[in-house]
Short mmCIF file of C-alpha atoms in Angstrom, two decimals:
data_model
loop_
_atom_site.label_atom_id
_atom_site.label_comp_id
_atom_site.label_asym_id
_atom_site.label_seq_id
_atom_site.Cartn_x
_atom_site.Cartn_y
_atom_site.Cartn_z
CA UNK P 22 7.68 13.89 -0.85
CA UNK P 23 4.51 12.17 0.58
CA UNK P 24 2.66 13.34 4.24
CA UNK P 25 4.12 12.43 7.23
CA UNK P 26 3.38 8.84 7.97
CA UNK P 27 1.09 7.57 10.85
CA UNK P 28 4.21 6.64 13.18
CA UNK P 29 5.41 10.01 13.06
CA UNK P 30 2.06 12.02 13.74
CA UNK P 31 1.88 9.37 16.57
CA UNK P 32 5.39 9.81 18.18
CA UNK P 33 4.77 13.76 17.82
CA UNK P 34 1.44 13.38 19.68
CA UNK P 35 3.23 11.38 22.15
CA UNK P 36 5.64 13.63 22.68
CA UNK P 37 3.36 16.80 22.94
CA UNK P 38 1.10 15.05 25.94
CA UNK P 39 4.31 13.93 27.67
CA UNK P 40 4.93 17.71 28.40
CA UNK P 41 1.69 18.50 29.53
CA UNK P 42 1.51 16.98 33.21
CA UNK P 43 0.71 19.01 36.56
CA UNK P 44 1.94 17.08 39.80
CA UNK P 45 1.92 13.74 37.65
CA UNK P 46 -1.49 13.84 36.78
CA UNK P 47 -2.24 13.68 33.17
CA UNK P 48 -5.00 16.06 31.79
CA UNK P 49 -7.98 14.26 30.38
CA UNK P 50 -6.87 15.68 26.95
CA UNK P 51 -3.92 13.59 27.69
CA UNK P 52 -5.43 10.63 28.72
CA UNK P 53 -7.63 11.15 25.65
CA UNK P 54 -4.73 11.39 23.27
CA UNK P 55 -2.85 8.33 24.86
CA UNK P 56 -6.36 6.31 24.53
CA UNK P 57 -6.47 7.11 20.91
CA UNK P 58 -2.91 6.30 20.04
CA UNK P 59 -3.08 3.20 21.72
CA UNK P 60 -6.51 2.30 19.69
CA UNK P 61 -4.63 3.31 16.56
CA UNK P 62 -1.49 0.90 17.40
CA UNK P 63 -3.52 -2.03 18.19
CA UNK P 64 -5.67 -1.27 14.87
CA UNK P 65 -2.16 -1.09 12.73
CA UNK P 66 -1.18 -4.56 14.82
CA UNK P 67 -3.82 -6.37 13.69
CA UNK P 68 -4.01 -4.93 10.07
CA UNK P 69 -0.13 -6.19 9.89
CA UNK P 70 -1.44 -9.18 11.27
CA UNK P 71 -4.24 -9.78 8.71
CA UNK P 72 -1.99 -8.84 5.93
CA UNK P 73 0.76 -11.76 6.92
CA UNK P 74 -1.67 -14.35 7.43
CA UNK P 75 -4.08 -13.63 4.71
CA UNK P 76 -0.81 -13.77 2.57
CA UNK P 77 0.34 -17.49 3.91
CA UNK P 78 -3.49 -18.89 4.21
CA UNK P 79 -5.83 -17.13 2.24
CA UNK P 80 -8.37 -15.18 3.59
CA UNK P 81 -10.56 -18.33 4.35
CA UNK P 82 -7.98 -19.88 6.16
CA UNK P 83 -7.56 -17.44 8.72
CA UNK P 84 -10.06 -17.19 11.88
CA UNK P 85 -10.96 -14.13 14.42
CA UNK P 86 -9.08 -15.77 17.10
CA UNK P 87 -5.94 -16.38 14.39
CA UNK P 88 -6.28 -12.57 13.94
CA UNK P 89 -6.41 -11.63 17.65
CA UNK P 90 -3.64 -14.25 18.87
CA UNK P 91 -1.28 -13.14 15.99
CA UNK P 92 -1.53 -9.45 17.19
CA UNK P 93 -1.85 -9.97 20.97
CA UNK P 94 -5.14 -9.17 21.94
CA UNK P 95 -8.11 -11.97 22.35
CA UNK P 96 -10.57 -13.17 19.52
CA UNK P 97 -13.30 -10.87 20.64
CA UNK P 98 -10.92 -7.82 21.68
CA UNK P 99 -10.65 -8.21 17.69
CA UNK P 100 -14.42 -6.84 17.37
CA UNK P 101 -13.54 -3.28 19.48
CA UNK P 102 -11.68 -2.17 16.07
CA UNK P 103 -13.58 -4.33 13.16
CA UNK P 104 -17.08 -5.12 12.93
CA UNK P 105 -15.75 -8.71 11.15
CA UNK P 106 -13.28 -10.58 9.35
CA UNK P 107 -13.66 -8.83 6.07
CA UNK P 108 -13.89 -5.29 7.21
CA UNK P 109 -10.27 -5.85 8.01
CA UNK P 110 -9.77 -6.99 4.51
CA UNK P 111 -11.88 -4.01 3.52
CA UNK P 112 -9.37 -1.71 5.67
CA UNK P 113 -6.38 -3.89 4.90
CA UNK P 114 -6.96 -3.38 0.69
CA UNK P 115 -8.84 0.06 0.87
CA UNK P 116 -5.67 1.71 2.93
CA UNK P 117 -3.00 0.55 1.00
CA UNK P 118 -4.84 1.78 -2.17
CA UNK P 119 -5.51 5.19 -0.61
CA UNK P 120 -1.86 5.36 0.27
CA UNK P 121 -0.79 4.32 -3.19
CA UNK P 122 -2.84 7.51 -5.04
CA UNK P 123 -2.16 10.02 -2.26
CA UNK P 124 1.56 8.85 -2.98
CA UNK P 125 1.65 9.12 -6.40
CA UNK P 126 -0.13 12.05 -6.15
CA UNK P 127 2.90 13.47 -3.69
CA UNK P 128 5.04 12.22 -6.31
CA UNK P 129 3.97 14.29 -9.51
CA UNK P 130 3.17 17.39 -7.82
CA UNK P 131 6.83 17.43 -6.02
CA UNK P 132 8.37 16.92 -9.34
CA UNK P 133 10.12 19.71 -11.91
CA UNK P 134 8.83 17.91 -14.93
CA UNK P 135 7.15 14.80 -16.55
CA UNK P 136 10.35 12.81 -17.04
CA UNK P 137 11.40 13.34 -13.20
CA UNK P 138 7.62 12.41 -12.17
CA UNK P 139 7.60 9.63 -13.86
CA UNK P 140 11.08 8.25 -12.35
CA UNK P 141 9.80 9.59 -8.64
CA UNK P 142 6.44 7.33 -9.68
CA UNK P 143 8.85 4.10 -10.85
CA UNK P 144 10.66 4.54 -7.22
CA UNK P 145 7.74 5.28 -5.27
CA UNK P 146 5.80 1.89 -6.84
CA UNK P 147 9.01 -0.04 -6.29
CA UNK P 148 9.41 0.70 -2.76
CA UNK P 149 5.85 0.04 -2.26
CA UNK P 150 6.28 -3.55 -3.82
CA UNK P 151 9.66 -4.52 -2.02
CA UNK P 152 8.18 -3.24 1.55
CA UNK P 153 4.52 -4.56 1.24
CA UNK P 154 4.41 -8.29 -0.41
CA UNK P 155 1.98 -9.52 1.78
CA UNK P 156 -0.60 -6.82 0.45
CA UNK P 157 -0.09 -7.13 -2.76
CA UNK P 158 -0.48 -11.54 -2.71
CA UNK P 159 -3.78 -10.74 -0.39
CA UNK P 160 -5.00 -8.30 -3.36
CA UNK P 161 -4.14 -10.96 -5.79
CA UNK P 162 -6.06 -13.87 -4.33
CA UNK P 163 -8.48 -12.52 -2.26
CA UNK P 164 -10.02 -9.21 -3.17
CA UNK P 165 -13.24 -10.81 -4.75
CA UNK P 166 -13.68 -11.82 -0.91
CA UNK P 167 -14.86 -8.34 -0.41
CA UNK P 168 -18.65 -6.81 -0.82
CA UNK P 169 -19.47 -5.93 -4.10
CA UNK P 170 -19.34 -2.27 -2.79
CA UNK P 171 -15.97 -2.53 -0.94
CA UNK P 172 -14.18 -3.82 -3.84
CA UNK P 173 -15.71 -1.41 -6.25
CA UNK P 174 -14.03 1.76 -3.65
CA UNK P 175 -10.97 -0.34 -3.80
CA UNK P 176 -10.90 -0.16 -7.82
CA UNK P 177 -12.04 3.44 -8.07
CA UNK P 178 -8.91 4.37 -5.65
CA UNK P 179 -6.65 2.00 -7.72
CA UNK P 180 -8.31 3.50 -11.39
CA UNK P 181 -7.66 6.98 -10.16
CA UNK P 182 -3.91 5.96 -9.66
CA UNK P 183 -3.65 4.37 -13.12
CA UNK P 184 -4.62 8.17 -14.42
CA UNK P 185 -1.95 9.54 -12.44
CA UNK P 186 0.67 7.47 -14.30
CA UNK P 187 -1.24 8.03 -17.53
CA UNK P 188 -1.27 11.67 -17.26
CA UNK P 189 2.62 11.48 -16.91
CA UNK P 190 3.13 9.28 -19.63
CA UNK P 191 0.52 11.51 -21.96
CA UNK P 192 3.01 14.56 -21.43
CA UNK P 193 6.36 11.98 -22.60
CA UNK P 194 4.36 10.03 -25.52
CA UNK P 195 1.43 12.52 -26.81
CA UNK P 196 1.37 10.36 -29.67
CA UNK P 197 -0.46 7.14 -27.67
CA UNK P 198 -3.79 7.59 -27.55
CA UNK P 199 -5.09 6.61 -23.54
CA UNK P 200 -5.40 2.90 -23.88
CA UNK P 201 -2.36 2.52 -25.18
CA UNK P 202 -1.17 4.69 -22.42
CA UNK P 203 -3.06 2.43 -19.80
CA UNK P 204 -1.77 -0.25 -21.34
CA UNK P 205 1.72 0.95 -20.74
CA UNK P 206 0.85 2.03 -16.67
CA UNK P 207 -0.54 -1.92 -16.11
CA UNK P 208 2.46 -3.80 -17.52
CA UNK P 209 4.65 -1.68 -15.36
CA UNK P 210 2.56 -2.36 -12.22
CA UNK P 211 2.41 -6.03 -13.59
CA UNK P 212 6.19 -6.06 -13.35
CA UNK P 213 6.82 -4.71 -10.32
CA UNK P 214 4.20 -6.01 -8.43
CA UNK P 215 5.26 -9.56 -9.58
CA UNK P 216 8.57 -9.15 -7.08
CA UNK P 217 6.22 -10.39 -4.14
CA UNK P 218 5.51 -14.06 -5.60
CA UNK P 219 9.44 -14.88 -6.82
CA UNK P 220 11.47 -13.01 -3.63
CA UNK P 221 12.31 -15.30 -0.75
CA UNK P 222 11.60 -13.79 3.04
CA UNK P 223 14.59 -13.12 4.45
CA UNK P 224 16.71 -11.68 1.80
CA UNK P 225 19.68 -9.33 2.67
CA UNK P 226 20.08 -5.57 2.05
CA UNK P 227 22.36 -6.35 -0.84
CA UNK P 228 19.96 -8.59 -2.54
CA UNK P 229 17.13 -6.13 -2.29
CA UNK P 230 19.07 -2.84 -3.53
CA UNK P 231 19.64 -5.34 -6.90
CA UNK P 232 16.51 -6.24 -7.07
CA UNK P 233 15.41 -2.28 -6.48
CA UNK P 234 17.67 -1.32 -9.45
CA UNK P 235 16.43 -3.73 -11.82
CA UNK P 236 12.89 -3.27 -11.56
CA UNK P 237 13.23 0.50 -12.09
CA UNK P 238 15.38 0.24 -14.65
CA UNK P 239 12.93 -2.82 -16.24
CA UNK P 240 10.04 -0.67 -15.76
CA UNK P 241 11.62 2.66 -17.30
CA UNK P 242 12.76 0.38 -20.19
CA UNK P 243 8.92 -0.75 -20.76
CA UNK P 244 7.00 2.39 -20.39
CA UNK P 245 8.84 4.22 -22.97
CA UNK P 246 9.10 1.09 -25.03
CA UNK P 247 8.62 2.15 -28.69
#
């Protein structure tokens, strides 16, 4: 339902590049593509490290050197990708907020009707929460570490994501006013996003499936409650 992931796009580009060699030499365009992919890979590794370390220690408890070491690069090398630690936090929270908005719109666009769209949104958000617990912890604790402009950009993306849910709910609950519909959506987010604060790392596949089913069932009930 959603657009191809960055990893899939990167793999496809790598496969295309691999075939464009002449006598063992990689064309200039191929070299550029290779450098771009390597840079994107290091950037992704840095953001993954930032999510994990910020979640464990808090934004103020992590240094540039810590982030570089966790991603396998030197501290100064981090500045080739991000101008500051705050820029990494902004990229992390902006990126995930944009992904949620794009993914939510894709779910609705590919649904057969409002009920299917709502179920799809619930499944989509539960999958996000179970797959990105560190990002949720970072958002809850460190959003205020962003500049006012960066924070407003993140919040603007999130408001747009809420509107995706509200527009679907309005079709199912036409007698509710927008304020009540927003309250329903935020209640569902609170329920689903609370999971990373209670779930233990390393839980098995069966436990994750149980939590997924529980969250989806409870979110549906909360959203449709009279």
